[in-house]
Short mmCIF file of C-alpha atoms in Angstrom, two decimals:
data_model
loop_
_atom_site.label_atom_id
_atom_site.label_comp_id
_atom_site.label_asym_id
_atom_site.label_seq_id
_atom_site.Cartn_x
_atom_site.Cartn_y
_atom_site.Cartn_z
CA UNK A 1 35.16 -1.90 -15.40
CA UNK A 2 34.94 -5.32 -17.07
CA UNK A 3 33.66 -6.12 -20.53
CA UNK A 4 30.20 -7.33 -19.43
CA UNK A 5 29.51 -4.17 -17.45
CA UNK A 6 30.39 -2.05 -20.48
CA UNK A 7 27.90 -4.06 -22.53
CA UNK A 8 25.11 -3.49 -19.96
CA UNK A 9 25.75 0.26 -19.90
CA UNK A 10 25.81 0.42 -23.70
CA UNK A 11 22.45 -1.40 -23.89
CA UNK A 12 20.93 1.00 -21.33
CA UNK A 13 22.20 4.05 -23.23
CA UNK A 14 20.85 2.58 -26.48
CA UNK A 15 17.37 2.07 -24.95
CA UNK A 16 17.37 5.60 -23.57
CA UNK A 17 18.41 6.98 -26.96
CA UNK A 18 15.63 5.09 -28.76
CA UNK A 19 13.04 6.40 -26.28
CA UNK A 20 14.25 9.97 -26.71
CA UNK A 21 14.26 9.72 -30.52
CA UNK A 22 10.78 8.20 -30.52
CA UNK A 23 9.41 10.88 -28.22
CA UNK A 24 11.20 13.74 -29.96
CA UNK A 25 8.95 15.96 -32.02
CA UNK A 26 5.75 14.24 -30.89
CA UNK A 27 3.03 16.65 -29.93
CA UNK A 28 1.56 16.20 -26.49
CA UNK A 29 -2.08 15.10 -26.92
CA UNK A 30 -4.65 17.60 -25.71
CA UNK A 31 -6.61 16.50 -22.69
CA UNK A 32 -10.25 17.43 -23.27
CA UNK A 33 -11.46 16.06 -19.94
CA UNK A 34 -13.99 18.49 -18.39
CA UNK A 35 -12.38 18.66 -14.94
CA UNK A 36 -13.48 22.22 -14.10
CA UNK A 37 -10.57 22.33 -11.69
CA UNK A 38 -8.80 25.58 -10.82
CA UNK A 39 -5.48 23.69 -10.97
CA UNK A 40 -5.90 22.49 -14.58
CA UNK A 41 -4.61 24.42 -17.59
CA UNK A 42 -6.29 22.00 -20.00
CA UNK A 43 -9.13 23.36 -22.21
CA UNK A 44 -11.93 22.50 -19.79
CA UNK A 45 -10.20 23.59 -16.60
CA UNK A 46 -10.82 26.79 -14.62
CA UNK A 47 -7.21 27.94 -14.27
CA UNK A 48 -7.80 31.21 -16.21
CA UNK A 49 -11.07 31.97 -14.46
CA UNK A 50 -9.39 31.44 -11.09
CA UNK A 51 -6.64 33.94 -11.95
CA UNK A 52 -9.07 36.48 -13.42
CA UNK A 53 -11.85 36.14 -10.87
CA UNK A 54 -10.99 39.51 -9.35
CA UNK A 55 -11.52 41.10 -12.76
CA UNK A 56 -15.00 39.60 -13.06
CA UNK A 57 -15.94 40.62 -9.51
CA UNK A 58 -14.35 44.04 -9.09
CA UNK A 59 -14.15 45.51 -5.60
CA UNK A 60 -15.91 42.47 -4.16
CA UNK A 61 -14.63 40.17 -1.45
CA UNK A 62 -14.18 36.64 -2.80
CA UNK A 63 -14.16 33.66 -0.43
CA UNK A 64 -12.99 30.40 -2.05
CA UNK A 65 -14.41 27.21 -0.55
CA UNK A 66 -12.27 24.22 -1.50
CA UNK A 67 -11.63 22.21 1.68
CA UNK A 68 -15.19 22.10 3.03
CA UNK A 69 -18.60 21.16 1.70
CA UNK A 70 -21.08 24.02 1.19
CA UNK A 71 -23.02 22.71 4.18
CA UNK A 72 -19.96 22.81 6.46
CA UNK A 73 -19.02 26.34 5.38
CA UNK A 74 -22.48 27.93 5.41
CA UNK A 75 -23.56 26.21 8.61
CA UNK A 76 -20.47 27.58 10.37
CA UNK A 77 -21.55 31.09 9.30
CA UNK A 78 -25.05 30.81 10.77
CA UNK A 79 -25.63 32.94 13.85
CA UNK A 80 -28.08 31.40 16.33
CA UNK A 81 -28.33 34.16 18.91
CA UNK A 82 -31.50 34.49 20.95
CA UNK A 83 -32.47 37.78 19.34
CA UNK A 84 -31.25 37.18 15.79
CA UNK A 85 -31.10 33.99 13.75
CA UNK A 86 -29.38 34.87 10.51
CA UNK A 87 -26.18 34.35 8.54
CA UNK A 88 -23.16 36.42 9.45
CA UNK A 89 -22.35 36.71 5.72
CA UNK A 90 -24.26 38.25 2.81
CA UNK A 91 -23.73 37.80 -0.91
CA UNK A 92 -23.78 35.22 -3.70
CA UNK A 93 -22.85 31.55 -3.56
CA UNK A 94 -21.47 30.36 -6.93
CA UNK A 95 -20.48 26.98 -8.31
CA UNK A 96 -19.21 26.05 -11.79
CA UNK A 97 -18.87 22.37 -12.65
CA UNK A 98 -19.54 19.78 -15.34
CA UNK A 99 -22.05 17.79 -13.29
CA UNK A 100 -23.69 17.91 -9.91
CA UNK A 101 -20.95 18.02 -7.28
CA UNK A 102 -23.15 19.16 -4.40
CA UNK A 103 -24.70 16.70 -1.97
CA UNK A 104 -28.33 16.99 -0.87
CA UNK A 105 -27.53 18.23 2.62
CA UNK A 106 -25.38 21.02 1.16
CA UNK A 107 -28.10 21.85 -1.37
CA UNK A 108 -30.62 22.29 1.44
CA UNK A 109 -28.19 24.59 3.24
CA UNK A 110 -27.66 26.66 0.05
CA UNK A 111 -31.41 27.12 -0.37
CA UNK A 112 -31.66 28.08 3.30
CA UNK A 113 -28.88 30.62 2.71
CA UNK A 114 -30.81 32.03 -0.28
CA UNK A 115 -34.02 32.22 1.73
CA UNK A 116 -32.31 34.76 4.02
CA UNK A 117 -32.01 37.33 1.23
CA UNK A 118 -28.95 36.00 -0.60
CA UNK A 119 -28.25 34.65 -4.10
CA UNK A 120 -26.94 31.40 -5.54
CA UNK A 121 -25.47 30.98 -9.04
CA UNK A 122 -25.03 27.40 -10.29
CA UNK A 123 -23.58 26.80 -13.75
CA UNK A 124 -23.55 23.09 -14.57
CA UNK A 125 -24.95 20.58 -17.03
CA UNK A 126 -26.73 18.45 -14.42
CA UNK A 127 -28.37 20.00 -11.40
CA UNK A 128 -29.31 18.29 -8.12
CA UNK A 129 -32.78 16.77 -8.36
CA UNK A 130 -33.60 18.30 -4.98
CA UNK A 131 -32.96 21.77 -6.43
CA UNK A 132 -34.99 21.21 -9.60
CA UNK A 133 -37.93 19.88 -7.60
CA UNK A 134 -37.78 22.78 -5.15
CA UNK A 135 -37.78 25.37 -7.94
CA UNK A 136 -40.29 23.49 -10.14
CA UNK A 137 -37.87 23.39 -13.05
CA UNK A 138 -37.19 20.60 -15.55
CA UNK A 139 -33.93 20.07 -17.42
CA UNK A 140 -33.56 18.33 -20.77
CA UNK A 141 -30.59 17.25 -22.88
CA UNK A 142 -30.50 17.64 -26.65
CA UNK A 143 -29.06 14.35 -27.93
CA UNK A 144 -28.66 15.73 -31.45
CA UNK A 145 -25.46 17.73 -30.89
CA UNK A 146 -24.36 20.44 -33.25
CA UNK A 147 -20.83 21.66 -33.85
CA UNK A 148 -21.80 25.26 -33.21
CA UNK A 149 -24.30 26.61 -30.69
CA UNK A 150 -25.27 30.27 -30.51
CA UNK A 151 -25.66 31.74 -27.02
CA UNK A 152 -26.95 35.18 -26.08
CA UNK A 153 -28.46 37.19 -23.25
CA UNK A 154 -32.23 37.73 -23.08
CA UNK A 155 -31.89 41.28 -21.76
CA UNK A 156 -30.73 43.46 -24.64
CA UNK A 157 -29.60 46.11 -22.17
CA UNK A 158 -26.96 43.68 -20.96
CA UNK A 159 -25.84 42.61 -24.45
CA UNK A 160 -27.31 42.05 -27.90
CA UNK A 161 -24.38 40.03 -29.21
CA UNK A 162 -24.53 36.31 -29.97
CA UNK A 163 -21.56 34.13 -29.21
CA UNK A 164 -20.80 30.84 -30.94
CA UNK A 165 -19.69 27.97 -28.71
CA UNK A 166 -18.64 24.44 -29.56
CA UNK A 167 -20.30 22.58 -26.70
CA UNK A 168 -21.40 19.22 -28.13
CA UNK A 169 -24.49 18.03 -26.24
CA UNK A 170 -26.69 20.93 -25.17
CA UNK A 171 -28.71 21.07 -21.97
CA UNK A 172 -31.62 23.45 -21.56
CA UNK A 173 -34.64 24.15 -19.38
CA UNK A 174 -37.68 22.47 -20.88
CA UNK A 175 -40.15 23.54 -18.18
CA UNK A 176 -40.21 26.56 -15.87
CA UNK A 177 -42.77 28.41 -13.79
CA UNK A 178 -43.45 31.34 -16.12
CA UNK A 179 -45.27 33.30 -13.40
CA UNK A 180 -42.18 33.61 -11.21
CA UNK A 181 -39.17 32.52 -13.24
CA UNK A 182 -37.31 35.10 -15.32
CA UNK A 183 -35.43 34.04 -18.47
CA UNK A 184 -31.97 35.60 -18.68
CA UNK A 185 -30.39 33.74 -21.59
CA UNK A 186 -31.01 31.59 -24.66
CA UNK A 187 -29.20 29.21 -26.98
CA UNK A 188 -29.88 27.54 -30.31
CA UNK A 189 -28.22 25.67 -33.15
CA UNK A 190 -29.01 25.19 -36.81
CA UNK A 191 -31.09 22.14 -35.96
CA UNK A 192 -32.97 23.43 -32.92
CA UNK A 193 -35.26 26.29 -32.00
CA UNK A 194 -34.51 28.77 -29.28
CA UNK A 195 -33.86 27.09 -25.93
CA UNK A 196 -33.61 28.57 -22.41
CA UNK A 197 -30.18 28.15 -20.79
CA UNK A 198 -30.09 30.84 -18.07
CA UNK A 199 -32.87 31.63 -15.58
CA UNK A 200 -33.54 33.56 -12.40
CA UNK A 201 -35.87 31.86 -9.90
CA UNK A 202 -37.05 33.66 -6.74
CA UNK A 203 -36.81 31.56 -3.58
CA UNK A 204 -38.39 33.11 -0.50
CA UNK A 205 -36.31 36.25 0.21
CA UNK A 206 -33.55 35.51 -2.31
CA UNK A 207 -32.85 34.36 -5.85
CA UNK A 208 -31.37 31.24 -7.46
CA UNK A 209 -29.66 31.56 -10.86
CA UNK A 210 -29.29 28.43 -12.99
CA UNK A 211 -27.04 28.32 -16.06
CA UNK A 212 -26.52 25.26 -18.33
CA UNK A 213 -23.34 26.35 -20.16
CA UNK A 214 -20.40 26.07 -17.69
CA UNK A 215 -18.02 25.82 -20.70
CA UNK A 216 -18.31 29.61 -20.97
CA UNK A 217 -15.98 29.91 -17.95
CA UNK A 218 -13.35 27.36 -19.02
CA UNK A 219 -9.82 28.11 -20.23
CA UNK A 220 -10.74 27.25 -23.81
CA UNK A 221 -13.53 29.81 -24.15
CA UNK A 222 -12.08 32.58 -22.00
CA UNK A 223 -9.05 32.68 -24.32
CA UNK A 224 -11.04 32.33 -27.55
CA UNK A 225 -11.75 35.61 -29.36
CA UNK A 226 -14.27 37.68 -27.40
CA UNK A 227 -15.98 34.83 -25.54
CA UNK A 228 -14.86 36.26 -22.22
CA UNK A 229 -17.48 38.97 -22.77
CA UNK A 230 -20.26 36.42 -22.46
CA UNK A 231 -18.87 35.30 -19.09
CA UNK A 232 -18.81 38.96 -18.00
CA UNK A 233 -22.44 39.38 -19.10
CA UNK A 234 -23.59 36.37 -17.08
CA UNK A 235 -21.66 37.42 -13.97
CA UNK A 236 -22.89 41.00 -14.23
CA UNK A 237 -25.96 39.93 -12.23
CA UNK A 238 -23.74 39.42 -9.16
CA UNK A 239 -21.82 42.68 -8.86
CA UNK A 240 -23.06 43.44 -5.34
CA UNK A 241 -22.15 41.72 -2.11
CA UNK A 242 -19.46 39.16 -1.33
CA UNK A 243 -18.81 36.11 -3.50
CA UNK A 244 -18.59 32.64 -1.96
CA UNK A 245 -17.09 30.39 -4.64
CA UNK A 246 -17.27 26.63 -4.11
CA UNK A 247 -14.47 25.52 -6.43
CA UNK A 248 -13.95 21.91 -5.42
CA UNK A 249 -14.39 19.83 -8.57
CA UNK A 250 -15.37 16.16 -8.69
CA UNK A 251 -12.08 15.48 -10.46
CA UNK A 252 -9.90 17.47 -8.11
CA UNK A 253 -6.95 15.59 -6.67
CA UNK A 254 -5.02 16.44 -3.59
CA UNK A 255 -1.67 17.97 -4.52
CA UNK A 256 1.20 15.87 -3.28
CA UNK A 257 3.93 17.53 -1.23
CA UNK A 258 6.49 15.04 -2.50
CA UNK A 259 9.69 16.56 -3.98
CA UNK A 260 9.12 14.20 -6.94
CA UNK A 261 5.73 15.77 -7.74
CA UNK A 262 6.94 17.94 -10.63
CA UNK A 263 9.13 15.22 -12.17
CA UNK A 264 6.27 12.70 -12.11
CA UNK A 265 3.86 15.26 -13.56
CA UNK A 266 5.99 15.66 -16.72
CA UNK A 267 5.94 12.60 -19.02
CA UNK A 268 9.51 13.08 -20.31
CA UNK A 269 11.00 13.53 -16.82
CA UNK A 270 8.90 10.71 -15.46
CA UNK A 271 10.19 8.19 -18.02
CA UNK A 272 13.76 9.43 -17.56
CA UNK A 273 13.37 8.83 -13.83
CA UNK A 274 11.98 5.33 -14.35
CA UNK A 275 14.79 4.42 -16.77
CA UNK A 276 17.39 5.71 -14.31
CA UNK A 277 15.91 3.55 -11.56
CA UNK A 278 15.85 0.55 -13.90
CA UNK A 279 19.51 1.12 -14.82
CA UNK A 280 20.54 1.36 -11.18
CA UNK A 281 18.62 -1.83 -10.40
CA UNK A 282 20.29 -3.73 -13.26
CA UNK A 283 23.71 -2.46 -12.14
CA UNK A 284 23.09 -3.56 -8.55
CA UNK A 285 21.89 -7.03 -9.57
CA UNK A 286 24.85 -7.85 -11.82
CA UNK A 287 27.40 -6.14 -9.60
CA UNK A 288 26.16 -8.02 -6.53
CA UNK A 289 26.25 -11.29 -8.45
CA UNK A 290 29.92 -10.85 -9.33
CA UNK A 291 31.00 -9.70 -5.87
CA UNK A 292 29.11 -12.25 -3.80
CA UNK A 293 31.29 -13.37 -0.93
CA UNK A 294 32.46 -16.97 -0.68
CA UNK A 295 30.23 -19.10 1.51
CA UNK A 296 32.47 -20.99 3.97
CA UNK A 297 32.18 -24.78 4.23
CA UNK A 298 30.96 -25.69 7.69
CA UNK A 299 31.89 -29.20 8.73
CA UNK A 300 29.21 -31.10 10.63
CA UNK A 301 29.76 -31.64 14.33
CA UNK A 302 31.38 -34.96 15.18
CA UNK A 303 29.35 -37.54 17.06
CA UNK A 304 31.54 -37.83 20.17
CA UNK A 305 29.04 -40.21 21.75
CA UNK A 306 30.08 -42.98 19.33
CA UNK A 307 33.77 -42.41 20.08
CA UNK A 308 33.04 -42.45 23.80
CA UNK A 309 31.12 -45.72 23.47
CA UNK A 310 33.94 -47.32 21.50
CA UNK A 311 36.45 -46.24 24.13
CA UNK A 312 34.40 -47.70 27.00
CA UNK A 313 33.81 -50.91 25.03
CA UNK A 314 37.53 -51.34 24.35
CA UNK A 315 38.25 -50.74 28.04
CA UNK A 316 35.91 -53.54 29.12
CA UNK A 317 37.18 -55.84 26.40
CA UNK A 318 40.80 -55.31 27.40
CA UNK A 319 39.94 -56.02 31.03
CA UNK A 320 38.35 -59.29 29.97
CA UNK A 321 35.21 -58.65 32.04
CA UNK A 322 32.83 -60.42 29.61
CA UNK A 323 30.09 -60.87 32.20
CA UNK A 324 29.83 -57.14 32.82
CA UNK A 325 29.69 -56.44 29.08
CA UNK A 326 26.93 -59.03 28.56
CA UNK A 327 24.91 -57.50 31.41
CA UNK A 328 25.11 -54.05 29.84
CA UNK A 329 24.19 -55.42 26.41
CA UNK A 330 21.13 -57.10 27.91
CA UNK A 331 20.16 -53.91 29.79
CA UNK A 332 20.49 -51.88 26.58
CA UNK A 333 18.46 -54.46 24.60
CA UNK A 334 15.60 -54.54 27.09
CA UNK A 335 15.52 -50.74 27.41
CA UNK A 336 15.31 -50.50 23.61
CA UNK A 337 12.36 -52.95 23.59
CA UNK A 338 10.49 -50.99 26.26
CA UNK A 339 11.09 -47.63 24.58
CA UNK A 340 10.42 -48.56 20.94
CA UNK A 341 7.76 -51.25 21.25
CA UNK A 342 6.22 -50.53 24.69
CA UNK A 343 6.53 -54.18 25.80
CA UNK A 344 6.90 -55.15 29.43
CA UNK A 345 10.32 -56.82 29.97
CA UNK A 346 9.90 -57.90 33.57
CA UNK A 347 9.11 -61.50 32.45
CA UNK A 348 10.95 -62.95 29.47
CA UNK A 349 8.48 -65.80 28.82
CA UNK A 350 6.55 -67.17 25.86
CA UNK A 351 4.05 -64.28 25.98
CA UNK A 352 6.94 -61.78 25.72
CA UNK A 353 8.38 -63.71 22.76
CA UNK A 354 5.06 -63.63 20.88
CA UNK A 355 4.56 -59.88 21.48
CA UNK A 356 8.10 -59.10 20.30
CA UNK A 357 7.60 -61.31 17.25
CA UNK A 358 4.37 -59.52 16.27
CA UNK A 359 5.77 -56.00 16.75
CA UNK A 360 9.21 -56.48 15.16
CA UNK A 361 8.35 -59.05 12.51
CA UNK A 362 11.55 -60.96 13.34
CA UNK A 363 11.74 -64.73 13.20
CA UNK A 364 10.26 -66.30 16.34
CA UNK A 365 13.09 -68.87 16.52
CA UNK A 366 15.72 -66.09 16.63
CA UNK A 367 13.81 -64.35 19.41
CA UNK A 368 13.47 -67.65 21.33
CA UNK A 369 17.21 -68.26 20.98
CA UNK A 370 18.08 -64.79 22.34
CA UNK A 371 15.70 -65.15 25.32
CA UNK A 372 17.19 -68.56 26.16
CA UNK A 373 20.71 -67.08 26.07
CA UNK A 374 19.66 -64.19 28.35
CA UNK A 375 17.91 -66.49 30.84
CA UNK A 376 20.87 -68.94 30.89
CA UNK A 377 23.28 -66.06 31.47
CA UNK A 378 21.22 -64.80 34.40
CA UNK A 379 21.10 -68.30 35.96
CA UNK A 380 24.83 -68.92 35.53
CA UNK A 381 26.92 -68.53 38.67
CA UNK A 382 30.30 -68.75 36.98
CA UNK A 383 31.80 -66.05 34.79
CA UNK A 384 30.95 -65.84 31.11
CA UNK A 385 33.38 -66.56 28.38
CA UNK A 386 34.18 -64.59 25.26
CA UNK A 387 32.18 -67.08 23.20
CA UNK A 388 29.08 -66.31 25.31
CA UNK A 389 29.49 -62.58 24.64
CA UNK A 390 29.77 -63.17 20.91
CA UNK A 391 26.65 -65.40 20.78
CA UNK A 392 24.50 -62.98 22.78
CA UNK A 393 25.69 -59.96 20.79
CA UNK A 394 24.99 -61.74 17.49
CA UNK A 395 21.50 -62.71 18.66
CA UNK A 396 20.73 -59.13 19.78
CA UNK A 397 21.92 -57.73 16.44
CA UNK A 398 19.52 -60.05 14.56
CA UNK A 399 16.57 -58.64 16.48
CA UNK A 400 17.51 -54.97 16.48
CA UNK A 401 18.69 -54.71 12.88
#
């Protein structure tokens, strides 16, 4: 291991040590997000309620609905035989959430389920408008929050005790149909009068129960003093029949099956993993840079055509066949003119000279001299001399270069 690599490793270890020292002793901040998820152990999750649900509903069958919408589940349980049109299940549909997490189609199906002699218990701070309109109920939010809110049951036979909750903004029912609706619970603070927070509303052959304090079922309150008793009091109205619990929260996330799931869920392990990947990347970059293989020098291919031309030219020159060489020079020159300038070379007259002058920009006298030499060579019946070859070649070079 060379000196530079030791320096890189020392820097990486130093960074890791600083991160660990900075993070050491720091308290993990509390997440107060109201997720109402059965997977969350944070204050406003339903992890405790999920594990104690069998205590709240003793000797009752509990069906958890987490992968389907209420409409999909309840509709699949509807029996449409010719003689009987009814649900194959009987009991209470419950949902606990921060805000409305039920779509309108599902809400219609829940009401239809209730109309067949069943119950529905919804504990949330914002109810579907479709539900409120159907039950002729109005909900209101108290925008003057108080640190402490007292909550108690209306029926003294159920409980006479008041429980103090720290809920922040309080929601309550501001308008109900007093002829049919039964009040089951109240709340108040030092600044407000008694407000209705729990009601029973008859709907055809069944009942709908609305509750505005879902925090009563969260981890924070179920573990705080005797607050679990209030949750028991509320749920005591549903001790008969099966329970169909829709526990899919708006903030629920699909649990990854990745083997890295636990590491990435823990901040300390996550940062250790990222630093390890960064260290490996730095090592690979610098190690690859030092061990890069030598790039071989590739010589360009030789132009054998030039050598071949020189060889043929020397052969003709040694033979002394100047006429043949001049003929080939003229053929090459004329072919070049036809290819590059698209000029007809069948007649080497004054018109040809002018066209070549305009397209090449060469002196007209030089072009005239070359054409005269070519025409004289073609008319000559005796062999050409070396001097003739030199003159014609010189004249061609002036035009082509």
